[in-house]
Short mmCIF file of C-alpha atoms in Angstrom, two decimals:
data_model
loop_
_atom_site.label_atom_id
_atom_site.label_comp_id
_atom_site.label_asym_id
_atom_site.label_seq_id
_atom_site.Cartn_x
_atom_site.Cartn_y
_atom_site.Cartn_z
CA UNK A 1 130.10 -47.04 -142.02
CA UNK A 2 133.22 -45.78 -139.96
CA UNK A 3 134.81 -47.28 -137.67
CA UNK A 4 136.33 -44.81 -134.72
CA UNK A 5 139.05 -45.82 -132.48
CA UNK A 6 139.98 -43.61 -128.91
CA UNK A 7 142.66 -44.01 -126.80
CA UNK A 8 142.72 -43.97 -123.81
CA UNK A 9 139.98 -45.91 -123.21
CA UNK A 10 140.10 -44.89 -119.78
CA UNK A 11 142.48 -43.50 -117.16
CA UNK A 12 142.39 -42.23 -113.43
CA UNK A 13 144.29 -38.33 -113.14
CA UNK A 14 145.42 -36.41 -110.33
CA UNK A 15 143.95 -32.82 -110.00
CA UNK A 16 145.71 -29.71 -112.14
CA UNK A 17 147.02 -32.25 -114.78
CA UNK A 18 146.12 -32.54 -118.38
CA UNK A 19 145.17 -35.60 -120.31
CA UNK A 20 144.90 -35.83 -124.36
CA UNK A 21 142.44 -38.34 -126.02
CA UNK A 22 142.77 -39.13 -129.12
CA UNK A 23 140.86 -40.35 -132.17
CA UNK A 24 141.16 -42.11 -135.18
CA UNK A 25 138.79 -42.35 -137.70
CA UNK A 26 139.46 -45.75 -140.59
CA UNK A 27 137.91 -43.89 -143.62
CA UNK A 28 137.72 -40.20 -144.57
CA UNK A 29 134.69 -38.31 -142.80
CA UNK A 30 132.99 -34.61 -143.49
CA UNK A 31 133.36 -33.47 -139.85
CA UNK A 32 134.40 -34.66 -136.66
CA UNK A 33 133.13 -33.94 -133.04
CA UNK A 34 133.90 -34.25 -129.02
CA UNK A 35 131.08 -34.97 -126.84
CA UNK A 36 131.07 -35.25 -123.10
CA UNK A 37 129.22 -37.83 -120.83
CA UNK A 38 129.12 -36.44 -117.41
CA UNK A 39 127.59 -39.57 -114.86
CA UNK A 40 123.88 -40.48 -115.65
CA UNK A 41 123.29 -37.78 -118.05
CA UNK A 42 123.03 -37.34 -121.89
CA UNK A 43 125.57 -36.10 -124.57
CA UNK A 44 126.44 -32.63 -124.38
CA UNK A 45 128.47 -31.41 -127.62
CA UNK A 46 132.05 -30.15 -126.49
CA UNK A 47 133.30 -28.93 -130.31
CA UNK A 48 133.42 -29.26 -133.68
CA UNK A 49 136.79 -30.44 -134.55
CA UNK A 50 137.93 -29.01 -137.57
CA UNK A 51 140.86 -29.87 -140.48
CA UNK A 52 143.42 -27.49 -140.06
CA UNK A 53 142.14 -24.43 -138.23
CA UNK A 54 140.74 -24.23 -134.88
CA UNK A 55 138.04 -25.98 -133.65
CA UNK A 56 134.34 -24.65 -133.04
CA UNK A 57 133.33 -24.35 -129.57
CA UNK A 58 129.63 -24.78 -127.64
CA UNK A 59 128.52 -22.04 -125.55
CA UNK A 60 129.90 -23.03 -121.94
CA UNK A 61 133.24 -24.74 -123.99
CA UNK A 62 136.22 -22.96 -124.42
CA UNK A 63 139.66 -23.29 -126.15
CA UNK A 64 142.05 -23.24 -123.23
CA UNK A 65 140.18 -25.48 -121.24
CA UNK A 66 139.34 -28.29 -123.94
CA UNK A 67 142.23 -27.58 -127.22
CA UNK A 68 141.65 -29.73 -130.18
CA UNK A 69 143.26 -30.60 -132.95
CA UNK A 70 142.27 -31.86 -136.31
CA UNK A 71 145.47 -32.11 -138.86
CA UNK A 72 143.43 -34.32 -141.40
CA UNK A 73 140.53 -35.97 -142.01
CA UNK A 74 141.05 -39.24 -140.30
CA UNK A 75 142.53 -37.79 -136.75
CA UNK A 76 141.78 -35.56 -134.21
CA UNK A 77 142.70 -34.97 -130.30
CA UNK A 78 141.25 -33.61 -127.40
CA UNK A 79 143.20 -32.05 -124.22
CA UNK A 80 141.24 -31.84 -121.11
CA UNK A 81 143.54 -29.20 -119.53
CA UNK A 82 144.01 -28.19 -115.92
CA UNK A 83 141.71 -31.28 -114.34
CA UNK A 84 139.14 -31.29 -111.52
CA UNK A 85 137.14 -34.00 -110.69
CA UNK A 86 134.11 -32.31 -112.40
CA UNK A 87 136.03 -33.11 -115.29
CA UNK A 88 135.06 -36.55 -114.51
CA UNK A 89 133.10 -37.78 -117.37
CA UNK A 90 133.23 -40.07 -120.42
CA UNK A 91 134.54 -38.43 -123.69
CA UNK A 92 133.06 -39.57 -126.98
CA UNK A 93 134.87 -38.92 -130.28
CA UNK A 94 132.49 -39.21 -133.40
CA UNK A 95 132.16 -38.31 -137.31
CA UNK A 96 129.46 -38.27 -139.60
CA UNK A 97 130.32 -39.17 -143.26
CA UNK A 98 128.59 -38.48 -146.65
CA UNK A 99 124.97 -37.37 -147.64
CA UNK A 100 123.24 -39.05 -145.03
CA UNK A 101 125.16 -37.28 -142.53
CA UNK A 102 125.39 -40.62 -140.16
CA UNK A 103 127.18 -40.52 -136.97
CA UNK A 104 129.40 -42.93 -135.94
CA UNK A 105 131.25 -42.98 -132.36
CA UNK A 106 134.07 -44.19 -130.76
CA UNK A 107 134.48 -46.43 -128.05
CA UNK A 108 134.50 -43.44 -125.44
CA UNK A 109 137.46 -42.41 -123.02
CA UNK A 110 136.22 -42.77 -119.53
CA UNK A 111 137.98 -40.69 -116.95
CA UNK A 112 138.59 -39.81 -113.37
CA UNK A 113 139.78 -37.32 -112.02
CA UNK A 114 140.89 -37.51 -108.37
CA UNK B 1 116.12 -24.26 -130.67
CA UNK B 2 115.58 -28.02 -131.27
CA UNK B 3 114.66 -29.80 -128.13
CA UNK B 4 114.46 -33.84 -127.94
CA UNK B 5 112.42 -35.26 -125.07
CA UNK B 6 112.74 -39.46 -124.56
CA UNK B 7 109.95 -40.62 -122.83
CA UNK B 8 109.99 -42.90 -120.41
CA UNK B 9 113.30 -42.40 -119.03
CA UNK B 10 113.48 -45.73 -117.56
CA UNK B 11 111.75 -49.06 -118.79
CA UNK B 12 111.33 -52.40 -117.75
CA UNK B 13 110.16 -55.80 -119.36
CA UNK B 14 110.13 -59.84 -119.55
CA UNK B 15 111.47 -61.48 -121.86
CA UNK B 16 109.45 -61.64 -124.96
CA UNK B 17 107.93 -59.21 -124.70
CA UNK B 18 108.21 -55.89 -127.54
CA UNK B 19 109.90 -53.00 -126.52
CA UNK B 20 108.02 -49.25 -127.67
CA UNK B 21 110.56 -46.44 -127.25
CA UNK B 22 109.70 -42.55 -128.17
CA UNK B 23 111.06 -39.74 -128.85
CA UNK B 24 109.90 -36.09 -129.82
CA UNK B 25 111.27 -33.72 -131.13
CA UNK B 26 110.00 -29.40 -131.11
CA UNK B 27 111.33 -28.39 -134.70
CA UNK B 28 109.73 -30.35 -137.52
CA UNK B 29 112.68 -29.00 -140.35
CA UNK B 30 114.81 -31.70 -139.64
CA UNK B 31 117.40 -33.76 -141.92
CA UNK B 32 117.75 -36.96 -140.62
CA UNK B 33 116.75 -38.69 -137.16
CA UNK B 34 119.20 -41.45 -135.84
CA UNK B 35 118.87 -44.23 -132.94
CA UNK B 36 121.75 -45.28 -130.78
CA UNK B 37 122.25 -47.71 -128.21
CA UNK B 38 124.79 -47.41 -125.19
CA UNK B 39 125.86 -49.82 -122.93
CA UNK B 40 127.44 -48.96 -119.18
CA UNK B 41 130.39 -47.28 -119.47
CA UNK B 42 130.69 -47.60 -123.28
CA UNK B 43 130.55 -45.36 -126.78
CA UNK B 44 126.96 -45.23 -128.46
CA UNK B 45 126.37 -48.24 -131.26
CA UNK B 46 124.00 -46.69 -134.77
CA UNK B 47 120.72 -48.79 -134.92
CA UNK B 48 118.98 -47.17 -137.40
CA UNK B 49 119.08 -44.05 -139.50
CA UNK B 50 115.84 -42.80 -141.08
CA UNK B 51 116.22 -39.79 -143.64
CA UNK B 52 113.53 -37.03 -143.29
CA UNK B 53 112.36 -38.37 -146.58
CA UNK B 54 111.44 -41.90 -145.36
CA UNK B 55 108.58 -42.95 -143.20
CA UNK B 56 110.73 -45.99 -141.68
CA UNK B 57 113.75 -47.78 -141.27
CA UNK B 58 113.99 -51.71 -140.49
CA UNK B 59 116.88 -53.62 -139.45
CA UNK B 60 116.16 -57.12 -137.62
CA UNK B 61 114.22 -57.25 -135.16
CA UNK B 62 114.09 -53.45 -134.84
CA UNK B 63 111.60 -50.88 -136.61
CA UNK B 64 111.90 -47.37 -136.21
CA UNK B 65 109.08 -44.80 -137.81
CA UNK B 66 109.02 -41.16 -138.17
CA UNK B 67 106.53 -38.88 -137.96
CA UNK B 68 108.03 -35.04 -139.07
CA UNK B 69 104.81 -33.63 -138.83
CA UNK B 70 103.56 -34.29 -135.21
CA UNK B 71 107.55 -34.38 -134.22
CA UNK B 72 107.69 -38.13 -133.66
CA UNK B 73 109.99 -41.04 -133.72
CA UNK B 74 109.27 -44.98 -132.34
CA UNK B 75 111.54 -47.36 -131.75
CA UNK B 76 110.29 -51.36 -131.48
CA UNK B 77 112.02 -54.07 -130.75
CA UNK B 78 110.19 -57.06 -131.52
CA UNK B 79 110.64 -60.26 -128.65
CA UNK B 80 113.12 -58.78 -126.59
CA UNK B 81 115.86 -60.52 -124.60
CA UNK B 82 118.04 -59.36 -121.98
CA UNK B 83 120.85 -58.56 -124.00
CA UNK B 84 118.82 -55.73 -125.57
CA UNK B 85 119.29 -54.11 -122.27
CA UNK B 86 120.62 -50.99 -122.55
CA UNK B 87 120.40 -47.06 -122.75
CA UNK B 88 118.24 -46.31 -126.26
CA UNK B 89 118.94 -42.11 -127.43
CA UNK B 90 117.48 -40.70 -129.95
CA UNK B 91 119.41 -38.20 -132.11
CA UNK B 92 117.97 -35.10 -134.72
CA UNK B 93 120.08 -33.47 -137.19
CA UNK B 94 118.01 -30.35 -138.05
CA UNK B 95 118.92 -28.88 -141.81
CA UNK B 96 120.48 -25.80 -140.16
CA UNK B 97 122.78 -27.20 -137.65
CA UNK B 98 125.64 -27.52 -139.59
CA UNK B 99 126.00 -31.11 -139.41
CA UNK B 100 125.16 -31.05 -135.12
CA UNK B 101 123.12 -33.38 -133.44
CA UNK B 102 121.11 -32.84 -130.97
CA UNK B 103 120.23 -35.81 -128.52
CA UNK B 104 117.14 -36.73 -126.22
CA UNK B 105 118.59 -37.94 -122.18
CA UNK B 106 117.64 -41.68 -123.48
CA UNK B 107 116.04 -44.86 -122.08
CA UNK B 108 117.24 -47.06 -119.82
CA UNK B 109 115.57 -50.36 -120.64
CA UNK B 110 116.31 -53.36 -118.90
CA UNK B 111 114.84 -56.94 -119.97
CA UNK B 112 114.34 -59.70 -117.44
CA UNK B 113 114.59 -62.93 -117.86
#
């Protein structure tokens, strides 16, 4: 199994500012995603976080708004860019490893946005 | 599109009593089917991961069974006790997602003492 570490695990931010998560993984995984939590509802899938080229976006996601970064296998970040407090959600960081294509997530970045 | 539906959304039970959780699921071509559990505020903890192959997965005092063709997963907990309250999703992994779950809104269970 992985284990997945975020930080921050949470933090409170002030409207039209940008936080970065970030995400470490303790073994090597096929692919890495970013999932948000908004209150009381499921997972929706932000991206695909890919090793060394751009990430792959849902429909309703996009690149300016949520950049990611990926330069290995065992790290990744997330920028939530420009905040408003419908950006108020948990953030999940998770990978899936080998054939079984298990997913494993991390702790979850909770934040508020004011 | 695949489309996972947890029913019920909300559950409640003494203690001791076993816990039956479901989920379906529309598109039967699926790779593997996994079950999470998420406490308040937290990241979601693997319970069990059953391959399309299998017919079910055991860990404890949880059993999880899968049924591809009618689009069927159950979750049991056997004797439950209030720290098994939580949020329970279920999560598919169809073959052509490209590694992408796709999760069911969960249930809430709560166990009383």
């Amino acid at each position: 199994s992985a284990v997945i570490s975020q930080k921050p695990s949470r933090d409170i931010c002030q409207r039209g500012t940008s936080l970065t998560i970030q995400c470490q993984v303790d073994s090597q995984v096929t692919m890495m995603f970013w999932y948000r939590q908004q209150p009381g509802q499921s997972l929706t899938l932000i991206a695909t976080a890919n090793q060394g080229s751009e990430a792959t976006y849902e429909s309703g996601f996009v690149i300016d708004k949520f950049p990611i970064s990926r330069p290995n296998l065992t790290f990744s970040t997330l920028t939530v860019s420009n905040m408003s407090p419908e950006d108020s959600s948990i953030y999940l960081c998770s990978g899936s490893t080998g054939e079984t294509g298990e997913l494993f997530f991390g702790e979850g970045s909770r934040l508020t946005v004011l | 599109k695949q489309e996972v539906t947890q029913i019920p959304a909300a559950l409640s039970v003494p203690e001791g009593e076993n816990l039956v959780l479901n989920c379906s699921f529309t598109d039967s071509a699926i790779y593997n089917l996994q079950w999470f559990r998420q406490d308040p505020g937290k990241g979601l903890t693997s319970l069990l991961l059953i391959q399309s192959s299998q017919r079910e997965q055991t860990s404890g005092r949880l059993n999880a069974s899968l049924d591809k063709s009618s689009g069927r997963s159950t979750l049991y907990i056997a004797a439950s006790q209030p720290g098994d309250s939580a949020t329970y999703l279920c999560a598919v992994l169809t073959t052509d997602s490209w590694g992408k779950f796709q999760f069911g809104a969960g249930t809430q269970v709560v166990v009383t003492p």
